[in-house]
Short mmCIF file of C-alpha atoms and ligand atoms in Angstrom, two decimals:
data_model
loop_
_atom_site.label_atom_id
_atom_site.label_comp_id
_atom_site.label_asym_id
_atom_site.label_seq_id
_atom_site.Cartn_x
_atom_site.Cartn_y
_atom_site.Cartn_z
CA MET N 1 1.98 1.55 6.35
CA ASP N 2 0.00 2.27 3.18
CA PHE N 3 -2.35 -0.40 1.83
CA ASP N 4 -3.44 1.66 -1.18
CA LEU N 5 -2.13 0.98 -4.65
CA THR N 6 -0.48 3.99 -6.29
CA GLU N 7 -2.13 5.67 -9.25
CA GLU N 8 0.35 3.93 -11.57
CA GLN N 9 -0.28 0.52 -10.00
CA ARG N 10 -4.04 1.01 -10.37
CA MET N 11 -3.66 1.91 -14.05
CA ILE N 12 -1.48 -1.14 -14.66
CA GLN N 13 -4.09 -3.29 -12.89
CA GLU N 14 -6.90 -1.86 -15.03
CA THR N 15 -4.98 -2.37 -18.28
CA ILE N 16 -3.86 -5.94 -17.61
CA SER N 17 -7.22 -6.91 -16.15
CA LYS N 18 -9.04 -5.66 -19.28
CA PHE N 19 -6.57 -7.41 -21.57
CA ALA N 20 -6.85 -10.66 -19.59
CA LYS N 21 -10.66 -10.61 -19.70
CA GLU N 22 -10.91 -9.64 -23.37
CA GLU N 23 -8.00 -11.49 -24.95
CA ILE N 24 -6.82 -14.32 -22.70
CA ALA N 25 -9.97 -15.60 -20.99
CA PRO N 26 -12.09 -16.27 -24.10
CA VAL N 27 -9.56 -18.77 -25.51
CA ALA N 28 -8.09 -20.19 -22.29
CA SER N 29 -10.33 -23.24 -22.10
CA GLU N 30 -9.91 -24.13 -25.78
CA ASN N 31 -6.11 -23.75 -25.58
CA ASP N 32 -6.10 -25.96 -22.48
CA LYS N 33 -8.09 -28.65 -24.28
CA LYS N 34 -5.86 -28.49 -27.36
CA ALA N 35 -2.66 -28.12 -25.29
CA HIS N 36 -1.90 -25.10 -27.46
CA PHE N 37 0.42 -22.28 -26.40
CA PRO N 38 -1.00 -19.03 -27.86
CA ARG N 39 2.12 -17.25 -29.09
CA ASP N 40 -0.03 -14.43 -30.51
CA ILE N 41 -1.30 -13.54 -27.02
CA PHE N 42 2.22 -13.72 -25.62
CA LYS N 43 3.36 -11.26 -28.32
CA LYS N 44 0.45 -8.90 -27.60
CA LEU N 45 1.29 -8.95 -23.86
CA ALA N 46 4.86 -8.08 -24.77
CA GLY N 47 3.61 -5.29 -27.02
CA LEU N 48 1.88 -3.74 -24.02
CA GLY N 49 5.10 -3.91 -22.00
CA PHE N 50 3.99 -6.84 -19.86
CA MET N 51 6.85 -9.18 -20.79
CA GLY N 52 9.39 -6.84 -19.27
CA THR N 53 7.42 -5.54 -16.30
CA PRO N 54 10.19 -4.83 -13.73
CA ILE N 55 13.02 -4.43 -16.26
CA PRO N 56 14.41 -0.88 -16.69
CA HIS N 57 13.55 1.07 -19.86
CA GLU N 58 17.17 1.02 -21.05
CA TYR N 59 16.86 -2.75 -21.59
CA GLY N 60 13.46 -2.54 -23.24
CA GLY N 61 11.43 -3.11 -20.09
CA ALA N 62 8.49 -1.23 -18.62
CA GLY N 63 10.35 -0.13 -15.47
CA PHE N 64 7.50 -1.07 -13.13
CA ASP N 65 7.95 -1.87 -9.44
CA TYR N 66 7.58 -5.36 -7.95
CA ILE N 67 4.03 -4.87 -6.69
CA SER N 68 3.02 -4.06 -10.27
CA HIS N 69 4.90 -7.20 -11.37
CA ALA N 70 2.77 -9.18 -8.89
CA ILE N 71 -0.41 -7.47 -10.10
CA VAL N 72 0.34 -8.51 -13.69
CA ALA N 73 0.92 -12.14 -12.61
CA GLU N 74 -2.27 -11.96 -10.53
CA GLU N 75 -4.48 -10.64 -13.31
CA ILE N 76 -3.17 -13.13 -15.89
CA GLY N 77 -3.52 -15.94 -13.32
CA ARG N 78 -7.08 -14.83 -12.64
CA VAL N 79 -8.10 -16.17 -16.05
CA ASP N 80 -5.32 -18.50 -17.21
CA SER N 81 -2.55 -20.11 -15.14
CA SER N 82 -0.86 -21.49 -18.26
CA MET N 83 -0.12 -18.00 -19.60
CA ARG N 84 0.74 -16.84 -16.09
CA GLY N 85 3.35 -19.62 -15.92
CA THR N 86 4.91 -18.49 -19.18
CA TYR N 87 4.93 -14.89 -17.92
CA SER N 88 6.57 -15.94 -14.63
CA VAL N 89 9.33 -17.88 -16.35
CA GLN N 90 10.00 -15.23 -18.98
CA VAL N 91 10.22 -12.33 -16.56
CA SER N 92 11.16 -13.79 -13.17
CA LEU N 93 13.29 -16.80 -14.07
CA VAL N 94 15.08 -15.44 -17.14
CA GLU N 95 14.99 -11.64 -17.39
CA LEU N 96 15.45 -10.84 -13.69
CA PRO N 97 18.52 -13.08 -13.21
CA LEU N 98 19.98 -11.55 -16.38
CA LEU N 99 19.37 -8.13 -14.88
CA LYS N 100 20.76 -9.09 -11.47
CA PHE N 101 23.70 -11.31 -12.43
CA GLY N 102 24.41 -10.53 -16.10
CA ASN N 103 27.19 -8.24 -17.31
CA GLU N 104 26.38 -5.14 -19.38
CA GLU N 105 27.02 -6.90 -22.68
CA GLN N 106 24.72 -9.80 -21.81
CA LYS N 107 21.97 -7.46 -20.63
CA ARG N 108 22.14 -5.40 -23.83
CA LYS N 109 22.28 -8.49 -26.02
CA TYR N 110 19.44 -10.50 -24.50
CA LEU N 111 17.05 -8.36 -22.46
CA PRO N 112 15.51 -6.32 -25.33
CA LYS N 113 14.85 -9.53 -27.30
CA LEU N 114 13.07 -11.05 -24.28
CA THR N 115 11.12 -8.00 -23.13
CA SER N 116 9.84 -7.38 -26.68
CA GLY N 117 8.56 -10.96 -26.88
CA GLU N 118 10.76 -11.67 -29.91
CA TRP N 119 12.50 -14.33 -27.83
CA ILE N 120 11.19 -16.70 -25.18
CA GLY N 121 13.38 -17.87 -22.32
CA CYS N 122 13.54 -20.87 -20.01
CA PHE N 123 15.28 -21.84 -16.76
CA GLY N 124 17.05 -25.21 -16.76
CA LEU N 125 17.87 -26.34 -13.24
CA THR N 126 15.91 -29.51 -12.46
CA GLU N 127 17.19 -32.92 -13.57
CA PRO N 128 15.58 -36.37 -13.48
CA ASN N 129 17.43 -37.14 -10.23
CA ALA N 130 17.93 -33.61 -8.90
CA GLY N 131 14.65 -31.89 -8.04
CA SER N 132 14.42 -30.59 -4.48
CA ASP N 133 18.18 -31.09 -4.25
CA PRO N 134 19.55 -29.25 -7.29
CA ALA N 135 23.10 -29.29 -5.91
CA SER N 136 23.18 -33.02 -6.71
CA MET N 137 22.84 -32.35 -10.44
CA ILE N 138 25.06 -34.36 -12.78
CA SER N 139 25.04 -32.10 -15.84
CA SER N 140 28.63 -31.08 -16.42
CA ALA N 141 30.56 -28.31 -18.16
CA GLU N 142 34.20 -28.85 -19.07
CA GLU N 143 36.47 -26.04 -20.16
CA ASP N 144 37.87 -26.36 -23.69
CA GLY N 145 39.76 -23.25 -24.76
CA ASP N 146 37.37 -20.34 -25.06
CA HIS N 147 34.32 -22.61 -24.69
CA TYR N 148 32.68 -24.89 -22.14
CA VAL N 149 31.37 -28.26 -23.29
CA LEU N 150 28.06 -29.09 -21.62
CA ASN N 151 26.61 -32.58 -21.18
CA GLY N 152 23.48 -33.61 -19.31
CA GLN N 153 19.71 -33.56 -19.17
CA LYS N 154 17.17 -31.19 -17.65
CA THR N 155 13.52 -31.97 -17.04
CA TRP N 156 10.22 -30.25 -16.15
CA ILE N 157 11.39 -27.08 -17.82
CA THR N 158 8.61 -24.58 -18.56
CA ASN N 159 9.01 -23.15 -22.11
CA ALA N 160 11.84 -25.58 -23.02
CA GLY N 161 10.42 -26.47 -26.44
CA ILE N 162 9.62 -22.87 -27.42
CA ALA N 163 12.62 -21.12 -25.88
CA ASP N 164 15.21 -19.16 -27.82
CA LEU N 165 17.41 -18.79 -24.75
CA ALA N 166 17.94 -21.20 -21.86
CA ILE N 167 19.70 -20.49 -18.58
CA VAL N 168 21.26 -23.86 -17.91
CA TYR N 169 23.07 -24.96 -14.76
CA ALA N 170 25.95 -27.42 -14.87
CA LYS N 171 28.75 -28.67 -12.62
CA THR N 172 32.07 -27.00 -13.35
CA ASP N 173 33.65 -28.62 -10.27
CA LYS N 174 32.18 -32.06 -9.61
CA ASP N 175 33.50 -32.32 -6.05
CA ALA N 176 32.44 -28.93 -4.73
CA GLY N 177 28.67 -29.48 -4.26
CA PRO N 178 26.72 -26.21 -4.55
CA LYS N 179 30.04 -24.33 -4.86
CA GLY N 180 30.88 -26.13 -8.12
CA ILE N 181 27.87 -25.11 -10.21
CA THR N 182 27.87 -22.49 -13.00
CA ALA N 183 25.00 -20.85 -14.90
CA PHE N 184 25.28 -20.68 -18.71
CA LEU N 185 23.28 -18.75 -21.30
CA VAL N 186 22.58 -21.20 -24.11
CA GLU N 187 20.95 -20.05 -27.32
CA LYS N 188 18.59 -22.25 -29.31
CA GLY N 189 20.40 -23.60 -32.33
CA THR N 190 23.65 -24.15 -30.43
CA GLU N 191 25.02 -27.48 -31.61
CA GLY N 192 24.32 -30.21 -29.06
CA PHE N 193 21.29 -28.44 -27.57
CA SER N 194 17.91 -30.10 -28.12
CA THR N 195 14.54 -30.41 -26.39
CA LYS N 196 11.60 -32.77 -26.14
CA ASP N 197 8.07 -31.74 -25.12
CA LEU N 198 6.38 -33.43 -22.16
CA HIS N 199 2.70 -34.27 -22.52
CA ASP N 200 -0.16 -35.67 -20.41
CA LYS N 201 0.21 -33.07 -17.67
CA LEU N 202 -2.51 -32.75 -15.02
CA GLY N 203 -2.65 -28.99 -15.58
CA LEU N 204 -1.00 -26.04 -17.32
CA ARG N 205 -1.71 -27.79 -20.59
CA ALA N 206 -1.56 -24.60 -22.65
CA SER N 207 1.98 -23.88 -21.53
CA ASN N 208 5.00 -25.69 -22.90
CA THR N 209 6.93 -28.06 -20.61
CA GLY N 210 9.85 -30.10 -21.78
CA GLU N 211 13.23 -31.69 -21.35
CA ILE N 212 16.58 -30.26 -22.43
CA TYR N 213 19.38 -32.45 -23.73
CA LEU N 214 22.97 -31.26 -23.72
CA GLU N 215 25.26 -33.40 -25.86
CA ASN N 216 28.73 -31.94 -26.21
CA CYS N 217 27.02 -28.57 -26.37
CA ARG N 218 29.72 -25.90 -26.87
CA VAL N 219 28.95 -22.64 -25.12
CA PRO N 220 31.35 -19.65 -25.35
CA ASN N 221 32.99 -18.57 -22.07
CA GLU N 222 31.38 -15.15 -22.34
CA ASN N 223 27.99 -16.85 -21.87
CA ILE N 224 28.64 -17.65 -18.22
CA LEU N 225 25.94 -15.87 -16.21
CA GLY N 226 27.45 -14.49 -13.02
CA GLU N 227 30.72 -16.04 -11.93
CA LEU N 228 32.31 -19.43 -12.47
CA ASN N 229 31.20 -21.83 -9.69
CA LYS N 230 28.74 -19.28 -8.30
CA GLY N 231 25.75 -20.63 -10.20
CA PHE N 232 23.97 -22.05 -7.15
CA LYS N 233 23.56 -18.55 -5.77
CA VAL N 234 22.30 -17.40 -9.18
CA ALA N 235 19.73 -20.23 -9.08
CA MET N 236 18.61 -19.48 -5.51
CA GLY N 237 18.46 -15.73 -6.18
CA THR N 238 16.42 -16.47 -9.31
CA LEU N 239 13.97 -18.62 -7.36
CA ASP N 240 13.38 -15.71 -4.98
CA PHE N 241 11.97 -13.92 -8.04
CA GLY N 242 10.13 -16.92 -9.45
CA ARG N 243 8.44 -17.97 -6.22
CA PHE N 244 7.13 -14.43 -5.86
CA THR N 245 5.27 -14.55 -9.18
CA VAL N 246 4.04 -18.09 -8.51
CA ALA N 247 2.52 -16.80 -5.26
CA ALA N 248 0.98 -13.80 -7.05
CA GLY N 249 -0.41 -16.10 -9.76
CA CYS N 250 -2.00 -18.27 -7.05
CA VAL N 251 -3.72 -15.21 -5.58
CA GLY N 252 -5.01 -14.40 -9.08
CA ALA N 253 -6.26 -17.95 -9.67
CA ALA N 254 -7.99 -17.95 -6.26
CA GLN N 255 -9.62 -14.64 -7.18
CA GLY N 256 -10.65 -16.14 -10.51
CA CYS N 257 -12.37 -19.03 -8.66
CA ILE N 258 -14.15 -16.52 -6.40
CA ASP N 259 -15.32 -14.45 -9.41
CA ILE N 260 -16.74 -17.53 -11.15
CA CYS N 261 -18.36 -18.93 -7.98
CA LYS N 262 -20.07 -15.67 -7.04
CA GLU N 263 -21.71 -15.51 -10.46
CA TYR N 264 -22.64 -19.19 -10.47
CA ALA N 265 -24.03 -19.20 -6.94
CA LYS N 266 -26.35 -16.31 -7.76
CA GLN N 267 -27.84 -17.94 -10.84
CA ARG N 268 -27.96 -21.60 -9.74
CA ILE N 269 -31.37 -22.36 -8.22
CA GLN N 270 -31.90 -25.22 -5.77
CA PHE N 271 -34.69 -25.67 -3.21
CA GLY N 272 -36.39 -22.75 -5.01
CA LYS N 273 -33.63 -20.23 -4.22
CA PRO N 274 -30.23 -19.19 -5.61
CA ILE N 275 -27.64 -21.32 -3.81
CA ALA N 276 -25.86 -18.02 -2.93
CA SER N 277 -28.52 -17.53 -0.26
CA PHE N 278 -27.57 -20.71 1.62
CA GLN N 279 -25.40 -20.18 4.68
CA LEU N 280 -23.08 -23.10 3.88
CA VAL N 281 -22.38 -21.69 0.40
CA GLN N 282 -21.75 -18.25 1.89
CA GLN N 283 -19.40 -19.87 4.39
CA MET N 284 -17.38 -21.39 1.55
CA ILE N 285 -17.29 -18.09 -0.35
CA ALA N 286 -16.25 -16.24 2.82
CA ASP N 287 -13.41 -18.71 3.49
CA MET N 288 -12.22 -18.38 -0.11
CA VAL N 289 -12.23 -14.58 0.13
CA VAL N 290 -10.44 -14.48 3.50
CA GLU N 291 -7.71 -16.86 2.30
CA CYS N 292 -7.26 -15.02 -1.00
CA GLU N 293 -6.98 -11.65 0.75
CA ALA N 294 -4.45 -13.04 3.25
CA GLY N 295 -2.36 -14.41 0.39
CA ARG N 296 -2.48 -11.10 -1.47
CA LEU N 297 -1.12 -9.25 1.57
CA LEU N 298 1.75 -11.76 1.90
CA VAL N 299 2.64 -11.28 -1.78
CA TYR N 300 2.53 -7.49 -1.58
CA ARG N 301 4.68 -7.50 1.56
CA ALA N 302 7.34 -9.55 -0.24
CA GLY N 303 7.02 -7.13 -3.19
CA HIS N 304 7.45 -4.17 -0.86
CA LEU N 305 10.75 -5.63 0.41
CA LYS N 306 11.88 -6.27 -3.17
CA ASN N 307 11.08 -2.65 -4.05
CA LYS N 308 13.31 -1.54 -1.19
CA GLY N 309 16.06 -3.93 -2.28
CA GLU N 310 15.97 -5.67 1.11
CA PRO N 311 16.42 -9.41 1.78
CA ASN N 312 13.12 -11.18 1.19
CA THR N 313 13.81 -14.92 0.92
CA ARG N 314 11.80 -15.54 4.11
CA GLU N 315 8.82 -13.42 3.05
CA THR N 316 8.88 -14.80 -0.50
CA SER N 317 8.88 -18.40 0.74
CA ILE N 318 6.08 -17.61 3.22
CA ALA N 319 4.00 -16.14 0.37
CA LYS N 320 4.81 -19.03 -2.00
CA TYR N 321 4.05 -21.67 0.64
CA TYR N 322 0.79 -20.10 1.79
CA CYS N 323 -0.58 -19.04 -1.60
CA SER N 324 0.20 -22.32 -3.38
CA GLU N 325 -1.58 -24.35 -0.69
CA MET N 326 -4.34 -21.74 -0.45
CA VAL N 327 -5.24 -21.84 -4.15
CA ASN N 328 -5.72 -25.61 -3.92
CA ARG N 329 -8.15 -25.19 -1.01
CA VAL N 330 -9.97 -22.42 -2.86
CA ALA N 331 -10.20 -24.39 -6.12
CA TYR N 332 -11.51 -27.40 -4.15
CA LYS N 333 -14.33 -25.25 -2.75
CA ALA N 334 -14.98 -23.77 -6.20
CA ILE N 335 -15.72 -27.28 -7.47
CA GLN N 336 -17.83 -27.99 -4.39
CA ILE N 337 -19.99 -24.93 -5.05
CA HIS N 338 -20.51 -26.06 -8.65
CA GLY N 339 -21.58 -29.54 -7.55
CA GLY N 340 -21.51 -32.12 -10.35
CA TYR N 341 -21.02 -29.42 -12.97
CA GLY N 342 -17.66 -28.59 -11.42
CA PHE N 343 -16.51 -32.07 -12.41
CA SER N 344 -17.03 -31.25 -16.08
CA GLY N 345 -14.54 -29.73 -18.49
CA GLU N 346 -17.34 -27.46 -19.68
CA TYR N 347 -16.87 -25.31 -16.58
CA ASP N 348 -13.72 -23.26 -15.97
CA VAL N 349 -13.39 -24.30 -12.32
CA GLU N 350 -12.35 -27.77 -13.50
CA ARG N 351 -9.33 -26.20 -15.27
CA PHE N 352 -8.55 -23.98 -12.28
CA TYR N 353 -8.59 -27.05 -10.00
CA ARG N 354 -6.16 -28.98 -12.22
CA ASP N 355 -3.94 -25.93 -12.78
CA ALA N 356 -3.74 -25.21 -9.04
CA ARG N 357 -2.01 -28.50 -8.26
CA ILE N 358 1.42 -27.71 -9.71
CA ASN N 359 1.94 -24.69 -7.47
CA THR N 360 2.85 -26.67 -4.37
CA LEU N 361 5.38 -28.63 -6.44
CA TYR N 362 7.33 -26.44 -8.80
CA GLU N 363 9.85 -23.75 -7.88
CA GLY N 364 10.32 -25.61 -4.60
CA THR N 365 7.70 -27.86 -3.00
CA SER N 366 5.74 -26.68 0.03
CA GLN N 367 8.05 -28.83 2.14
CA ILE N 368 11.11 -27.03 0.71
CA GLN N 369 9.47 -23.66 1.50
CA GLN N 370 8.80 -24.88 5.07
CA LEU N 371 12.45 -25.88 5.42
CA ILE N 372 13.66 -22.53 4.06
CA ILE N 373 11.40 -20.69 6.54
CA GLY N 374 12.38 -23.11 9.34
CA ALA N 375 16.10 -22.67 8.65
CA ILE N 376 15.80 -18.88 8.78
CA GLU N 377 13.71 -18.94 11.97
CA LEU N 378 15.84 -21.51 13.80
CA GLU N 379 19.21 -20.72 12.21
CA ILE N 380 19.62 -24.45 11.65
CA ARG N 381 19.65 -25.96 8.14
CA ALA N 382 17.81 -29.27 7.87
CA PHE N 383 20.18 -30.62 5.23
CA THR N 384 23.65 -29.90 6.57
N1 CAA U 1 19.72 -16.28 -2.39
C1 CAA U 1 21.07 -16.29 -2.53
N2 CAA U 1 21.85 -17.30 -2.07
C2 CAA U 1 21.23 -18.33 -1.45
C3 CAA U 1 19.83 -18.37 -1.26
C4 CAA U 1 19.07 -17.30 -1.76
N3 CAA U 1 17.75 -17.29 -1.64
N4 CAA U 1 19.52 -19.53 -0.63
C5 CAA U 1 20.67 -20.17 -0.42
N5 CAA U 1 21.71 -19.45 -0.91
C6 CAA U 1 23.13 -19.79 -0.85
C7 CAA U 1 23.52 -20.02 0.59
O1 CAA U 1 23.87 -18.80 1.24
C8 CAA U 1 24.72 -20.94 0.45
O2 CAA U 1 25.89 -20.19 0.16
P1 CAA U 1 27.10 -20.09 1.23
O3 CAA U 1 27.53 -21.51 1.45
O4 CAA U 1 28.11 -19.25 0.54
O5 CAA U 1 26.50 -19.47 2.44
C9 CAA U 1 24.39 -21.76 -0.78
O6 CAA U 1 23.39 -21.02 -1.50
C10 CAA U 1 23.87 -23.13 -0.42
O7 CAA U 1 22.77 -22.94 0.44
P2 CAA U 1 22.16 -24.12 1.30
O8 CAA U 1 23.26 -24.81 2.04
O9 CAA U 1 21.02 -23.58 2.10
O10 CAA U 1 21.64 -25.09 0.16
P3 CAA U 1 21.04 -26.53 0.30
O11 CAA U 1 21.66 -27.36 -0.76
O12 CAA U 1 21.07 -26.99 1.70
O13 CAA U 1 19.49 -26.40 -0.10
C11 CAA U 1 17.43 -25.60 -0.75
C12 CAA U 1 18.82 -25.29 -0.25
C13 CAA U 1 16.56 -24.56 -0.15
C14 CAA U 1 16.90 -26.95 -0.42
C15 CAA U 1 17.51 -25.45 -2.28
O14 CAA U 1 18.25 -26.51 -2.80
C16 CAA U 1 16.17 -25.37 -2.95
O15 CAA U 1 15.59 -24.30 -3.03
N6 CAA U 1 15.64 -26.51 -3.50
C17 CAA U 1 14.46 -26.48 -4.33
C18 CAA U 1 14.85 -26.27 -5.77
C19 CAA U 1 13.73 -25.75 -6.60
O16 CAA U 1 13.01 -24.86 -6.20
N7 CAA U 1 13.62 -26.26 -7.82
C20 CAA U 1 12.64 -25.82 -8.73
C21 CAA U 1 13.27 -25.51 -10.06
S1 CAA U 1 12.42 -24.42 -11.15
C22 CAA U 1 11.13 -25.27 -11.78
O17 CAA U 1 10.33 -25.71 -11.05
C23 CAA U 1 11.01 -25.47 -13.27
C24 CAA U 1 10.29 -24.44 -14.01
O18 CAA U 1 10.51 -24.29 -15.21
C25 CAA U 1 9.31 -23.57 -13.36
#
């Protein structure tokens, strides 16, 4: 077992960490307050190869391994979870399923546009009445010659309003449950495809979240991703990628809280001493560090399995479950260390605290992760 990063992984870490500190961090708070998605930063990240991290060179990607993919999510998340969310969706929920399930033509057509940052992608699975249970979706796709006609609504879709390409799931056989769902590649501008932005979110305000409306939206047959009626497996396989980067982003955000708290605790004077010298503050910092380190190891272990091409649903869900809960505990302590100042939007920990909350909800709640882990351990599914 080797716990050291390779030379390449260390260089990637240095580059993305520098970029995050110099380009993303200085504007993160302002973008959060204005609910502004900084497309210029997204383009610069793409220019450095970071919007195609694990995608092979032949499709315009950087050809990095999965631990490097996690490191990039971590370092972006260390300063700005909104941009980390956009990164996760672009790479893990759109590019990786295209790479894994797409045919050669689809990969050549779409991947270079996405990895270069020219196009943004989104993943349309959730519906108003189908969240934890996506197999109960009602969006439908009916065959009509060489097209499918899609009708339905998707909600809570990261990047919906800014996406050029959406992977949308719809029922192609209404009576077949998860075995009657198909994934479609839908380009922006397709007639019958529209979006609406969602506002007033607790966190991730600088990332776009929206709804997708499909109204007699005609999608050519060749835009089926994977096979007809095999879309549920595409969705689940995709979430094994997405949950991995969510977990890595949580480790980064926890590290970001630790960075900020260490600095603050050393300069904040109470009772005539820096609060960093008080045992109860050190205890909180120590707990934050231990939890963050534990989460990082879980993420890298899942990444190691992905690098080997081995099954990793169990390890990915363990990492997602632990890290998403962990970052909430860490962000809570970060506010505690800041006292009343932590309650103010003038301090970054307030944003980290709000941004942490989504992680136990999206890409499968903590309870869904527990049931995935439980089902694998016990060989009994809770739902069927
Ligand atoms: N990889 C490949 N296939 C998988 C799989 C995986 N990880 N997990 C399940 N499958 C397959 C199963 O093998 C099964 O196929 P077979 O019948 O051929 O064996 C099929 O999928 C159905 O599996 P289950 O019976 O286990 O499915 P289920 O309906 O009982 O529920 C679930 C499974 C775990 C609850 C799943 O529905 C789930 O993950 N729910 C949460 C959904 C979710 O995460 N939504 C978030 C959407 S993304 C988002 O948040 C928006 C955004 O923009 C970020």
